[in-house]
Amino acid sequence: MEIVIGFAIIASIYVILAASLNILMGYTGIFSMAQGAIFGVGAYTAAILQTQFNFNFIFALIGAIIVAGIASAIMAIPSLGVSGDYFVVASFGMQMLLFSFFMNLTDITNGSAGIQRIPRPEFFGFVVGSDIAYLILSVVLTVLVLLFLISVTKTGFGRVLRAVKEDESVVMSLGKDPKRAKIVATVLSGCVAAVAGSLYAGYVTYVNPNSFTVHESVFITTLVILGGLGSWKGVTVGTIILLGLPELLKLLPISDSHAAPIRQVLYGLLMIVFMIVRPQGIFGATPKSSIQVIPDEKNTAAVIGEEEKA
Amino acid sequence: MDIFWQLFLQGVILTVEYALIATGFGIIFSTTRHFHIAHAGVFTLAGYTLFIFVSLLNIPIIGSLILAVLIAALAGIGIYRGIYDQVLKRGGTMMTLFIAALGTLAVIENGFQAIFSATPQAVESESMYKIITIFNGTITLAQLIFVIVGIIVLLGLQFFMLKTKTGRLIRAVAVNPYLSQIVGISIKKINMICYAVGSALVAIPACYITIDAGALSGRGLELVIISMMAVIMGGIGSFVGGWIAALFVGMFFNLSVLHVEPHWQSAVIFVIFLIMIMVRPRGLFGQRA
């Protein structure tokens, strides 16, 4: 039973992470490779505020959200004005930089040893000590995050984000600023990842740099993509399925040192196969194929027309 | 002064590493627009291939090096035709292609780690570690050969791109793939050449690092990402721009050792990259962003 509760807590943390990236990748079409590190910024900030400054969980959570938002803005503002490719490189750079901070800012992060004895959250004198109580807290936060993000996508801002993904020039012609929308989406995504980070720090009561590597970023990306970009069902059900999958590997006689890379190979293969056979993921909507049926010559001619005009 | 000279020599080696990786990524990216992150996977593959040939199959080192570069080139073509092309054929976007590339990277990196564990696999070759003194600095024979071969390859490639017909075709496709197709250039063929050349280029530093420090999964990714920054800072499509950026990065990593703590060096490079794309997004010599 304990194993099931533990799995459920971890699953809810990853559902939040997948949801944070869904806003960015699924809705806005921006590809970030730094989500693992931003998750780490949230976890570290919450941990430090609680252990060294005696903040309670709520204020530590708010602090984590602010710091992660700032970190996201730093990589988003310079690169998103140019192109998505630049942002991918910038986010990779951010991932490297933040990992280096976790490792080397020893005065603050305690280096590779990490931060220990992070207290469990406390609300009005009630300590969320037992795992079952922590599960309830995690699920409540997860539901709040999901409801918040889904409602954001239903606002005018959400529609702008989707329009940015389809065609930026249309967004501009309507007098909206696509660059600003993209930066806001990136910051929002970072803030949500910090919620997951704070929950993670409170649950394992210990953070160290190895939890927030580039592999973690790739893993969170995998969850969103295989679940289905832009699909909230994919974010929730898909994440739980994909987290459960490696548990099955444990039934096979594979040593622990082999299990981790083999799990990654498995996810990698799934990613390749899905991108070829079913790019929309498990739960993603089937793209409307009717738009695609434009004869090639016409398309080429149109492109050349554009080139000539330019 | 001796320390400075020694650091300068190390800087030259690192510069050639970055220049080769950046040029390889640059030729693929500027021509195909594919964000080929699995370039880092080809790096890992080439390194382990060399280890397998030399240490497990006992093939002489020269033969192993040539084979490793050839296999890397074939792997590049294989990734393009077997994975990216399949994704694009079914209406995939550049984003789906990038995801597939990420999957490819994960499979290669973790596949080798599952087989060879997370410890570096060194190639034992005594003759390669012979110390050579240049003025007051020392480098190994492997490093000297690497730098010379690297520079010859880079200059040869520049000649190939500027003076040969194939080179001109590649540049034509990079500038305007649609028009190129209309005048009868086979885009697929040009793309395959770019993948082969780019992958062969990344195999050279991969082999050198395997001899110098051992093959290890994940070693290539940071090198490739910093090289991508060099490509962007130098200007996409400009080899010389990429080399100048690589020179700057390679020298910075070594010459700043006396002033900047090593773990802050990547941070400084990253900040310079961010400033650069804000101030001049098309890079030093880029035609357009």
Coordinates of C-alpha atoms in Angstrom, one line a residue:
Chain A
M1 CA 0.0 0.0 0.0
E2 CA 2.8 2.4 0.9
I3 CA 4.3 1.8 -2.5
V4 CA 1.0 2.7 -4.2
I5 CA 0.7 5.9 -2.2
G6 CA 4.3 6.8 -2.9
F7 CA 3.8 6.2 -6.6
A8 CA 0.6 8.3 -6.6
I9 CA 2.4 11.2 -5.0
I10 CA 5.3 11.1 -7.5
A11 CA 2.7 10.7 -10.3
S12 CA 0.8 13.8 -9.2
I13 CA 4.1 15.8 -9.1
Y14 CA 4.8 14.6 -12.7
V15 CA 1.3 15.4 -13.8
I16 CA 1.9 19.0 -12.7
L17 CA 5.3 19.0 -14.5
A18 CA 3.7 17.6 -17.7
A19 CA 0.9 20.2 -17.4
S20 CA 3.4 23.0 -17.1
L21 CA 5.1 21.9 -20.2
N22 CA 1.8 21.3 -22.0
I23 CA 1.1 25.0 -21.8
L24 CA 4.4 25.8 -23.4
M25 CA 4.8 23.0 -26.0
G26 CA 1.2 21.9 -26.6
Y27 CA -0.5 25.3 -26.7
T28 CA 2.2 27.7 -27.7
G29 CA 4.5 25.4 -29.8
I30 CA 7.6 26.3 -27.9
F31 CA 10.1 23.6 -27.1
S32 CA 11.9 23.9 -23.8
M33 CA 14.8 21.7 -22.7
A34 CA 15.1 23.3 -19.3
Q35 CA 12.0 22.2 -17.5
G36 CA 14.0 19.7 -15.3
A37 CA 16.2 22.5 -14.1
I38 CA 13.3 24.9 -13.6
F39 CA 11.6 22.2 -11.5
G40 CA 14.9 22.1 -9.6
V41 CA 14.9 25.8 -9.1
G42 CA 11.4 25.4 -7.5
A43 CA 12.6 22.5 -5.3
Y44 CA 15.8 24.2 -4.2
T45 CA 14.1 27.6 -3.5
A46 CA 11.4 25.9 -1.4
A47 CA 14.0 23.8 0.4
I48 CA 16.2 26.8 1.2
L49 CA 13.4 29.1 2.3
Q50 CA 12.1 26.4 4.6
T51 CA 15.4 25.2 6.1
Q52 CA 17.4 28.4 6.4
F53 CA 14.7 31.1 6.6
N54 CA 12.0 29.2 8.5
F55 CA 9.4 30.1 5.9
N56 CA 6.2 28.0 6.1
F57 CA 5.2 25.9 3.1
I58 CA 2.8 28.4 1.6
F59 CA 5.3 31.3 1.6
A60 CA 8.1 29.0 0.4
L61 CA 5.9 27.9 -2.4
I62 CA 5.2 31.5 -3.4
G63 CA 9.0 32.2 -3.2
A64 CA 9.7 29.2 -5.4
I65 CA 7.1 30.3 -8.0
I66 CA 8.7 33.8 -8.2
V67 CA 12.3 32.6 -8.5
A68 CA 11.4 30.0 -11.2
G69 CA 9.4 32.6 -13.1
I70 CA 12.5 34.9 -13.1
A71 CA 14.7 32.1 -14.3
S72 CA 12.3 31.3 -17.1
A73 CA 12.1 35.0 -18.2
I74 CA 15.9 35.2 -18.4
M75 CA 16.1 32.5 -21.1
A76 CA 12.8 33.5 -22.8
I77 CA 13.3 37.3 -23.3
P78 CA 16.4 37.3 -25.4
S79 CA 15.7 34.2 -27.5
L80 CA 11.9 34.2 -28.2
G81 CA 12.2 37.4 -30.1
V82 CA 14.3 35.5 -32.7
S83 CA 13.0 32.0 -33.2
G84 CA 12.0 28.7 -31.6
D85 CA 15.4 27.2 -32.6
Y86 CA 17.2 29.8 -30.7
F87 CA 15.0 29.2 -27.7
V88 CA 15.8 25.5 -27.8
V89 CA 19.5 26.3 -27.6
A90 CA 18.9 29.0 -24.9
S91 CA 16.9 26.5 -22.8
F92 CA 19.6 23.9 -23.2
G93 CA 22.0 26.5 -22.0
M94 CA 19.8 27.4 -19.1
Q95 CA 19.6 23.7 -18.1
M96 CA 23.4 23.5 -18.0
L97 CA 23.7 26.8 -16.2
L98 CA 21.2 25.9 -13.5
F99 CA 22.7 22.5 -13.0
S100 CA 26.0 24.1 -12.5
F101 CA 24.5 26.5 -9.9
F102 CA 23.0 23.5 -8.0
M103 CA 26.4 21.9 -8.1
N104 CA 28.7 24.8 -7.4
L105 CA 26.9 27.5 -5.5
T106 CA 27.9 25.5 -2.4
D107 CA 27.2 28.3 0.1
I108 CA 23.5 28.2 -0.9
T109 CA 22.8 24.8 -2.4
N110 CA 25.4 22.7 -0.5
G111 CA 26.8 21.4 -3.7
S112 CA 26.5 17.7 -4.7
A113 CA 25.5 16.8 -1.1
G114 CA 22.3 18.6 -1.5
I115 CA 19.9 20.0 1.1
Q116 CA 18.6 17.6 3.8
R117 CA 16.0 17.7 6.5
I118 CA 13.4 19.7 4.6
P119 CA 10.4 19.9 6.9
R120 CA 7.0 18.5 5.8
P121 CA 4.4 21.2 5.2
E122 CA 2.5 22.5 8.1
F123 CA -0.9 24.2 8.0
F124 CA -2.3 26.0 11.1
G125 CA -0.4 23.7 13.4
F126 CA -1.3 20.5 11.4
V127 CA 1.8 18.8 10.0
V128 CA 1.3 16.9 6.8
G129 CA 3.4 14.1 8.1
S130 CA 1.9 10.8 6.9
D131 CA 2.1 9.8 3.2
I132 CA -1.6 9.5 2.9
A133 CA -2.0 13.1 4.1
Y134 CA 0.7 14.2 1.7
L135 CA -1.1 12.4 -1.1
I136 CA -4.2 14.4 -0.4
L137 CA -2.2 17.7 -0.4
S138 CA -0.5 16.7 -3.7
V139 CA -3.8 15.8 -5.4
V140 CA -5.4 19.0 -4.2
L141 CA -2.6 21.1 -5.6
T142 CA -2.6 19.1 -8.8
V143 CA -6.3 19.6 -9.3
L144 CA -5.9 23.3 -8.6
V145 CA -3.1 23.6 -11.1
L146 CA -5.0 21.7 -13.8
L147 CA -8.1 23.8 -13.3
F148 CA -6.1 27.0 -13.3
L149 CA -4.2 26.1 -16.5
I150 CA -7.3 24.8 -18.3
S151 CA -9.2 28.0 -17.5
V152 CA -6.2 30.0 -18.7
T153 CA -6.4 28.2 -22.1
K154 CA -10.1 29.2 -22.3
T155 CA -9.4 32.9 -21.9
G156 CA -8.5 35.3 -24.7
F157 CA -4.9 34.8 -23.8
G158 CA -5.2 31.1 -24.3
R159 CA -6.6 31.6 -27.8
V160 CA -3.7 34.0 -28.6
L161 CA -1.3 31.2 -27.5
R162 CA -2.9 28.7 -29.8
A163 CA -2.9 31.2 -32.6
V164 CA 0.8 31.8 -32.0
K165 CA 1.4 28.1 -32.6
E166 CA -0.5 28.1 -35.8
D167 CA 0.6 31.4 -37.4
E168 CA 2.4 34.3 -35.8
S169 CA 1.7 36.7 -38.6
V170 CA -2.0 36.3 -38.1
V171 CA -1.6 37.1 -34.4
M172 CA 0.4 40.2 -35.3
S173 CA -2.2 41.3 -37.9
L174 CA -4.8 41.2 -35.1
G175 CA -2.8 43.7 -33.1
K176 CA -1.5 41.1 -30.5
D177 CA 2.1 40.8 -29.7
P178 CA 3.2 37.1 -30.2
K179 CA 6.6 37.7 -28.6
R180 CA 4.9 38.9 -25.4
A181 CA 2.4 36.0 -25.4
K182 CA 5.3 33.6 -25.8
I183 CA 7.3 35.1 -22.9
V184 CA 4.3 35.1 -20.6
A185 CA 3.6 31.4 -21.5
T186 CA 7.2 30.5 -20.7
V187 CA 7.1 32.3 -17.3
L188 CA 3.7 30.8 -16.5
S189 CA 5.1 27.3 -17.3
G190 CA 8.1 27.9 -15.1
C191 CA 5.9 29.1 -12.2
V192 CA 3.8 25.9 -12.5
A193 CA 6.9 23.7 -12.6
A194 CA 8.0 25.4 -9.3
V195 CA 4.8 24.1 -7.6
A196 CA 5.9 20.6 -8.6
G197 CA 9.4 21.4 -7.3
S198 CA 8.1 22.5 -3.9
L199 CA 5.9 19.4 -3.6
Y200 CA 8.8 17.2 -4.5
A201 CA 11.1 18.9 -1.9
G202 CA 8.5 18.5 0.8
Y203 CA 7.9 14.8 0.0
V204 CA 11.4 13.4 -0.3
T205 CA 12.6 16.0 2.3
Y206 CA 16.0 16.0 0.5
V207 CA 17.1 17.6 -2.8
N208 CA 20.4 17.2 -4.7
P209 CA 21.5 18.2 -8.2
N210 CA 21.2 14.7 -9.7
S211 CA 17.4 14.9 -9.7
F212 CA 17.4 17.9 -12.1
T213 CA 19.7 16.9 -15.0
V214 CA 19.1 17.3 -18.7
H215 CA 17.7 13.7 -18.6
E216 CA 15.0 15.0 -16.3
S217 CA 14.1 17.7 -18.8
V218 CA 14.0 15.1 -21.6
F219 CA 11.8 12.9 -19.5
I220 CA 9.3 15.6 -18.8
T221 CA 9.2 16.4 -22.5
T222 CA 8.6 12.7 -23.2
L223 CA 5.6 12.6 -20.9
V224 CA 3.9 15.5 -22.7
I225 CA 4.7 14.3 -26.2
L226 CA 3.7 10.7 -25.7
G227 CA 0.6 11.7 -23.8
G228 CA -0.3 14.0 -26.6
L229 CA 0.6 17.7 -27.0
G230 CA -2.2 20.0 -26.0
S231 CA -4.2 17.2 -24.5
W232 CA -5.1 17.4 -20.8
K233 CA -6.1 13.8 -20.8
G234 CA -2.6 13.0 -22.1
V235 CA -1.1 15.1 -19.4
T236 CA -2.9 13.2 -16.7
V237 CA -3.7 9.6 -17.9
G238 CA -0.7 9.5 -20.2
T239 CA 1.7 10.5 -17.5
I240 CA 0.4 7.9 -15.1
I241 CA 0.7 5.2 -17.8
L242 CA 4.2 6.2 -18.8
L243 CA 5.3 6.4 -15.1
G244 CA 3.8 2.9 -14.6
L245 CA 5.6 1.4 -17.6
P246 CA 9.1 1.2 -16.0
E247 CA 7.6 -0.5 -12.9
L248 CA 6.9 -3.4 -15.3
L249 CA 10.6 -3.5 -16.1
K250 CA 11.3 -4.2 -12.5
L251 CA 9.7 -7.6 -12.9
L252 CA 12.4 -8.5 -15.4
P253 CA 15.7 -9.8 -14.1
I254 CA 17.7 -6.6 -14.9
S255 CA 20.2 -5.1 -12.5
D256 CA 19.5 -1.6 -11.2
S257 CA 22.5 0.0 -13.0
H258 CA 21.1 -1.3 -16.3
A259 CA 17.5 -0.6 -15.5
A260 CA 17.8 3.2 -15.7
P261 CA 19.5 3.4 -19.2
I262 CA 17.2 0.6 -20.5
R263 CA 14.2 2.6 -19.4
Q264 CA 15.5 5.7 -21.3
V265 CA 16.2 3.6 -24.4
L266 CA 12.6 2.4 -24.2
Y267 CA 11.2 5.9 -23.9
G268 CA 13.5 7.0 -26.8
L269 CA 12.2 4.3 -29.0
L270 CA 8.6 5.1 -28.1
M271 CA 9.3 8.8 -29.1
I272 CA 10.8 7.8 -32.5
V273 CA 8.0 5.4 -33.3
F274 CA 5.3 7.8 -32.2
M275 CA 6.7 10.7 -34.2
I276 CA 6.6 8.5 -37.3
V277 CA 3.3 6.7 -36.8
R278 CA 1.3 8.9 -34.4
P279 CA 2.9 12.3 -33.9
Q280 CA -0.2 13.5 -31.9
G281 CA 0.6 11.1 -29.1
I282 CA -1.7 8.7 -27.2
F283 CA -4.5 11.1 -26.5
G284 CA -3.9 13.9 -28.9
A285 CA -6.5 14.9 -31.5
T286 CA -6.1 13.5 -35.0
P287 CA -4.9 16.4 -37.1
K288 CA -7.4 17.5 -39.8
S289 CA -5.9 15.9 -42.9
S290 CA -8.1 18.0 -45.3
I291 CA -5.8 21.0 -44.8
Q292 CA -2.8 19.0 -46.0
V293 CA -4.2 18.2 -49.5
I294 CA -2.7 21.1 -51.4
P295 CA -1.0 19.9 -54.6
D296 CA 2.7 20.2 -54.4
E297 CA 3.3 22.3 -57.5
K298 CA 0.8 24.9 -56.3
N299 CA 2.5 25.0 -52.9
T300 CA 5.9 25.5 -54.5
A301 CA 4.6 28.1 -56.9
A302 CA 3.1 30.0 -53.9
V303 CA 6.4 29.8 -52.1
I304 CA 8.3 31.1 -55.1
G305 CA 5.8 33.9 -55.4
E306 CA 6.6 34.9 -51.9
E307 CA 10.3 34.7 -52.5
E308 CA 9.9 37.0 -55.5
K309 CA 7.8 39.5 -53.6
A310 CA 10.4 39.5 -50.9
Chain B
M1 CA 54.4 33.1 -19.2
D2 CA 54.9 29.3 -19.3
I3 CA 51.4 28.8 -17.9
F4 CA 50.0 31.2 -20.4
W5 CA 51.6 29.3 -23.3
Q6 CA 50.4 25.9 -22.0
L7 CA 46.9 27.2 -21.6
F8 CA 47.1 28.7 -25.1
L9 CA 48.0 25.2 -26.5
Q10 CA 45.1 23.7 -24.6
G11 CA 42.9 26.5 -26.0
V12 CA 43.9 25.6 -29.6
I13 CA 42.9 21.9 -29.0
L14 CA 39.5 22.9 -27.5
T15 CA 39.0 25.4 -30.4
V16 CA 39.5 22.7 -33.0
E17 CA 37.1 20.4 -31.1
Y18 CA 34.4 23.1 -31.1
A19 CA 35.1 24.2 -34.6
L20 CA 34.7 20.6 -36.0
I21 CA 31.5 20.0 -34.0
A22 CA 30.1 23.4 -34.9
T23 CA 30.9 23.1 -38.6
G24 CA 29.3 19.6 -38.7
F25 CA 26.2 20.8 -37.0
G26 CA 26.2 24.0 -39.0
I27 CA 26.4 22.3 -42.4
I28 CA 23.4 20.1 -41.5
F29 CA 21.4 22.8 -39.9
S30 CA 21.9 25.5 -42.5
T31 CA 21.1 23.2 -45.4
T32 CA 18.2 21.1 -44.0
R33 CA 16.9 23.3 -41.1
H34 CA 16.7 20.1 -39.1
F35 CA 17.5 20.6 -35.5
H36 CA 19.7 17.6 -35.4
I37 CA 20.3 17.2 -31.6
A38 CA 21.2 13.5 -32.3
H39 CA 24.5 15.0 -33.5
A40 CA 25.6 14.4 -29.9
G41 CA 24.5 10.8 -30.3
V42 CA 26.7 10.4 -33.4
F43 CA 29.5 11.8 -31.3
T44 CA 29.0 9.1 -28.7
L45 CA 28.6 6.4 -31.3
A46 CA 31.9 7.3 -33.0
G47 CA 33.7 7.3 -29.7
Y48 CA 32.5 3.9 -28.7
T49 CA 33.0 2.5 -32.2
L50 CA 36.7 3.5 -32.0
F51 CA 36.9 1.8 -28.6
I52 CA 35.3 -1.4 -29.9
F53 CA 37.6 -1.6 -32.9
V54 CA 40.8 -0.8 -31.1
S55 CA 40.3 -2.5 -27.7
L56 CA 37.9 -5.3 -28.4
L57 CA 38.7 -6.2 -32.0
N58 CA 42.4 -5.3 -31.9
I59 CA 42.3 -3.5 -35.3
P60 CA 45.3 -1.1 -35.7
I61 CA 44.5 2.4 -34.5
I62 CA 44.8 4.1 -37.9
G63 CA 42.4 1.6 -39.5
S64 CA 40.0 2.0 -36.5
L65 CA 40.0 5.8 -36.8
I66 CA 39.1 5.7 -40.5
L67 CA 36.4 3.0 -39.8
A68 CA 34.9 5.1 -36.9
V69 CA 34.6 8.2 -39.1
L70 CA 33.1 6.2 -41.9
I71 CA 30.6 4.5 -39.6
A72 CA 29.7 7.9 -38.1
A73 CA 29.0 9.2 -41.6
L74 CA 26.8 6.2 -42.4
A75 CA 25.0 6.6 -39.0
G76 CA 24.3 10.2 -39.9
I77 CA 22.8 9.2 -43.3
G78 CA 20.9 6.4 -41.5
I79 CA 19.3 8.8 -39.0
Y80 CA 18.3 11.1 -41.8
R81 CA 16.8 8.5 -44.1
G82 CA 15.6 6.0 -41.5
I83 CA 14.1 8.5 -39.0
Y84 CA 13.8 12.1 -40.0
D85 CA 12.8 11.4 -43.5
Q86 CA 10.1 9.0 -42.3
V87 CA 8.8 11.7 -39.9
L88 CA 8.7 14.4 -42.6
K89 CA 7.2 12.0 -45.2
R90 CA 4.1 11.6 -43.0
G91 CA 3.5 15.3 -42.7
G92 CA 5.7 15.8 -39.6
T93 CA 6.7 19.3 -38.7
M94 CA 10.2 20.5 -37.6
M95 CA 8.9 20.1 -34.1
T96 CA 8.0 16.4 -34.5
L97 CA 11.4 16.0 -36.2
F98 CA 13.2 17.5 -33.2
I99 CA 11.3 15.2 -30.9
A100 CA 12.3 12.2 -33.0
A101 CA 15.9 13.5 -32.9
L102 CA 15.7 13.7 -29.1
G103 CA 14.4 10.1 -29.0
T104 CA 17.3 9.0 -31.2
L105 CA 19.8 10.8 -28.9
A106 CA 18.2 9.0 -25.9
V107 CA 18.4 5.6 -27.6
I108 CA 22.1 6.0 -28.6
E109 CA 23.3 7.5 -25.4
N110 CA 21.5 5.2 -23.0
G111 CA 22.0 2.1 -25.3
F112 CA 25.8 2.5 -25.0
Q113 CA 25.5 3.3 -21.3
A114 CA 23.5 0.1 -20.8
I115 CA 26.3 -1.9 -22.6
F116 CA 29.4 -0.2 -21.3
S117 CA 28.3 1.2 -18.0
A118 CA 28.8 4.8 -16.9
T119 CA 32.6 4.6 -16.6
P120 CA 34.8 5.9 -19.4
Q121 CA 36.1 3.2 -21.8
A122 CA 39.7 4.2 -22.6
V123 CA 41.6 3.2 -25.7
E124 CA 45.0 1.9 -24.6
S125 CA 47.6 3.2 -27.0
E126 CA 51.0 4.1 -25.5
S127 CA 52.4 5.7 -28.6
M128 CA 49.6 8.2 -28.7
Y129 CA 50.4 9.6 -25.3
K130 CA 54.0 10.5 -26.2
I131 CA 54.7 13.9 -24.8
I132 CA 55.8 16.6 -27.3
T133 CA 57.3 19.8 -26.2
I134 CA 56.5 22.9 -28.2
F135 CA 58.6 25.8 -26.9
N136 CA 57.8 25.6 -23.2
G137 CA 54.4 23.9 -23.4
T138 CA 53.7 20.2 -23.7
I139 CA 51.0 18.3 -25.6
T140 CA 50.6 14.6 -26.4
L141 CA 51.1 13.1 -29.9
A142 CA 47.4 12.4 -30.1
Q143 CA 46.6 16.1 -29.4
L144 CA 49.1 17.3 -32.0
I145 CA 47.8 14.9 -34.7
F146 CA 44.2 15.9 -33.8
V147 CA 44.9 19.6 -34.2
I148 CA 46.7 19.2 -37.5
V149 CA 44.1 16.8 -39.0
G150 CA 41.3 19.0 -37.7
I151 CA 42.7 22.2 -39.3
I152 CA 43.4 20.4 -42.6
V153 CA 39.9 19.0 -42.7
L154 CA 38.3 22.4 -41.9
L155 CA 40.2 24.2 -44.6
G156 CA 39.6 21.4 -47.0
L157 CA 35.9 21.6 -46.3
Q158 CA 35.9 25.4 -46.9
F159 CA 37.6 24.7 -50.3
F160 CA 35.1 22.0 -51.1
M161 CA 32.2 24.3 -50.3
L162 CA 33.5 27.3 -52.3
K163 CA 35.2 25.6 -55.3
T164 CA 33.5 22.3 -56.1
K165 CA 30.1 21.8 -57.9
T166 CA 28.7 19.8 -55.0
G167 CA 29.7 22.5 -52.6
R168 CA 27.9 25.1 -54.6
L169 CA 24.8 22.9 -54.8
I170 CA 24.9 22.6 -51.0
R171 CA 25.0 26.4 -50.6
A172 CA 22.3 26.8 -53.2
V173 CA 20.0 24.5 -51.2
A174 CA 20.8 26.3 -48.0
V175 CA 19.8 29.6 -49.5
N176 CA 16.7 28.5 -51.3
P177 CA 15.6 24.9 -51.2
Y178 CA 12.5 25.5 -53.3
L179 CA 14.2 27.2 -56.2
S180 CA 17.0 24.6 -56.0
Q181 CA 14.5 21.8 -56.4
I182 CA 13.0 23.5 -59.5
V183 CA 16.3 23.8 -61.2
G184 CA 16.7 20.0 -60.7
I185 CA 18.8 19.6 -57.7
S186 CA 18.0 16.5 -55.7
I187 CA 17.4 17.9 -52.2
K188 CA 17.5 14.4 -50.7
K189 CA 20.9 13.7 -52.2
I190 CA 22.3 17.0 -51.0
N191 CA 20.8 16.4 -47.5
M192 CA 22.4 13.0 -47.4
I193 CA 25.8 14.5 -48.3
C194 CA 25.4 17.1 -45.6
Y195 CA 24.5 14.5 -43.0
A196 CA 27.5 12.3 -44.1
V197 CA 29.9 15.2 -43.9
G198 CA 28.6 16.7 -40.7
S199 CA 28.6 13.3 -39.0
A200 CA 32.2 12.6 -40.2
L201 CA 33.3 16.0 -38.8
V202 CA 31.8 15.3 -35.3
A203 CA 33.5 11.9 -35.3
I204 CA 37.0 13.4 -35.4
P205 CA 36.8 15.1 -32.0
A206 CA 34.9 12.1 -30.7
C207 CA 37.8 9.8 -31.6
Y208 CA 40.3 12.2 -30.2
I209 CA 38.5 12.4 -26.8
T210 CA 38.2 8.6 -26.7
I211 CA 41.9 8.4 -27.0
D212 CA 42.6 11.2 -24.6
A213 CA 40.0 10.5 -21.9
G214 CA 37.9 7.5 -23.0
A215 CA 34.5 7.1 -24.5
L216 CA 31.5 7.9 -22.3
S217 CA 27.8 8.4 -22.9
G218 CA 26.7 12.0 -22.4
R219 CA 30.1 13.5 -22.9
G220 CA 29.1 14.9 -26.3
L221 CA 25.9 16.7 -25.4
E222 CA 27.5 19.7 -23.6
L223 CA 30.1 20.0 -26.4
V224 CA 27.4 20.0 -29.0
I225 CA 25.2 22.5 -27.2
I226 CA 28.1 24.9 -26.8
S227 CA 29.0 24.3 -30.5
M228 CA 25.4 25.2 -31.4
M229 CA 25.8 28.4 -29.5
A230 CA 29.0 29.0 -31.5
V231 CA 27.1 28.3 -34.8
I232 CA 24.5 30.9 -33.9
M233 CA 27.0 33.4 -32.6
G234 CA 29.1 33.0 -35.7
G235 CA 26.1 33.2 -38.0
I236 CA 24.1 30.3 -39.4
G237 CA 25.6 29.3 -42.8
S238 CA 29.0 30.9 -42.2
F239 CA 31.8 28.5 -41.5
V240 CA 34.3 31.3 -40.7
G241 CA 31.9 32.9 -38.3
G242 CA 31.5 29.6 -36.5
W243 CA 35.3 29.1 -36.3
I244 CA 35.8 32.6 -34.8
A245 CA 33.1 31.8 -32.2
A246 CA 34.7 28.4 -31.6
L247 CA 38.1 30.1 -31.2
F248 CA 36.6 32.6 -28.7
V249 CA 35.0 29.9 -26.7
G250 CA 38.0 27.5 -26.8
M251 CA 40.4 30.2 -25.8
F252 CA 38.0 31.6 -23.2
F253 CA 37.7 28.3 -21.4
N254 CA 41.5 28.0 -21.1
L255 CA 42.8 31.5 -20.7
S256 CA 40.2 32.6 -18.2
V257 CA 41.2 29.8 -15.9
L258 CA 43.4 32.1 -14.0
H259 CA 40.6 34.6 -13.4
V260 CA 37.3 32.8 -13.6
E261 CA 36.5 29.6 -11.6
P262 CA 36.1 26.7 -14.0
H263 CA 32.5 26.0 -13.2
W264 CA 31.5 29.6 -14.0
Q265 CA 33.0 29.5 -17.4
S266 CA 30.0 27.8 -19.1
A267 CA 27.8 30.4 -17.3
V268 CA 29.8 33.2 -18.8
I269 CA 29.7 31.7 -22.3
F270 CA 25.9 31.3 -21.9
V271 CA 25.4 34.9 -20.8
I272 CA 27.5 36.1 -23.8
F273 CA 25.3 34.0 -26.1
L274 CA 22.2 35.5 -24.6
I275 CA 23.5 39.0 -25.1
M276 CA 24.7 38.2 -28.6
I277 CA 21.3 37.0 -29.8
M278 CA 19.7 40.1 -28.3
V279 CA 22.1 42.5 -29.9
R280 CA 22.8 40.7 -33.2
P281 CA 20.5 37.7 -33.7
R282 CA 21.9 36.8 -37.1
G283 CA 25.4 36.4 -35.6
L284 CA 28.7 37.7 -36.7
F285 CA 28.6 36.7 -40.3
G286 CA 25.0 35.4 -40.7
Q287 CA 22.9 36.4 -43.7
R288 CA 19.6 36.4 -41.8
A289 CA 18.3 35.2 -38.4

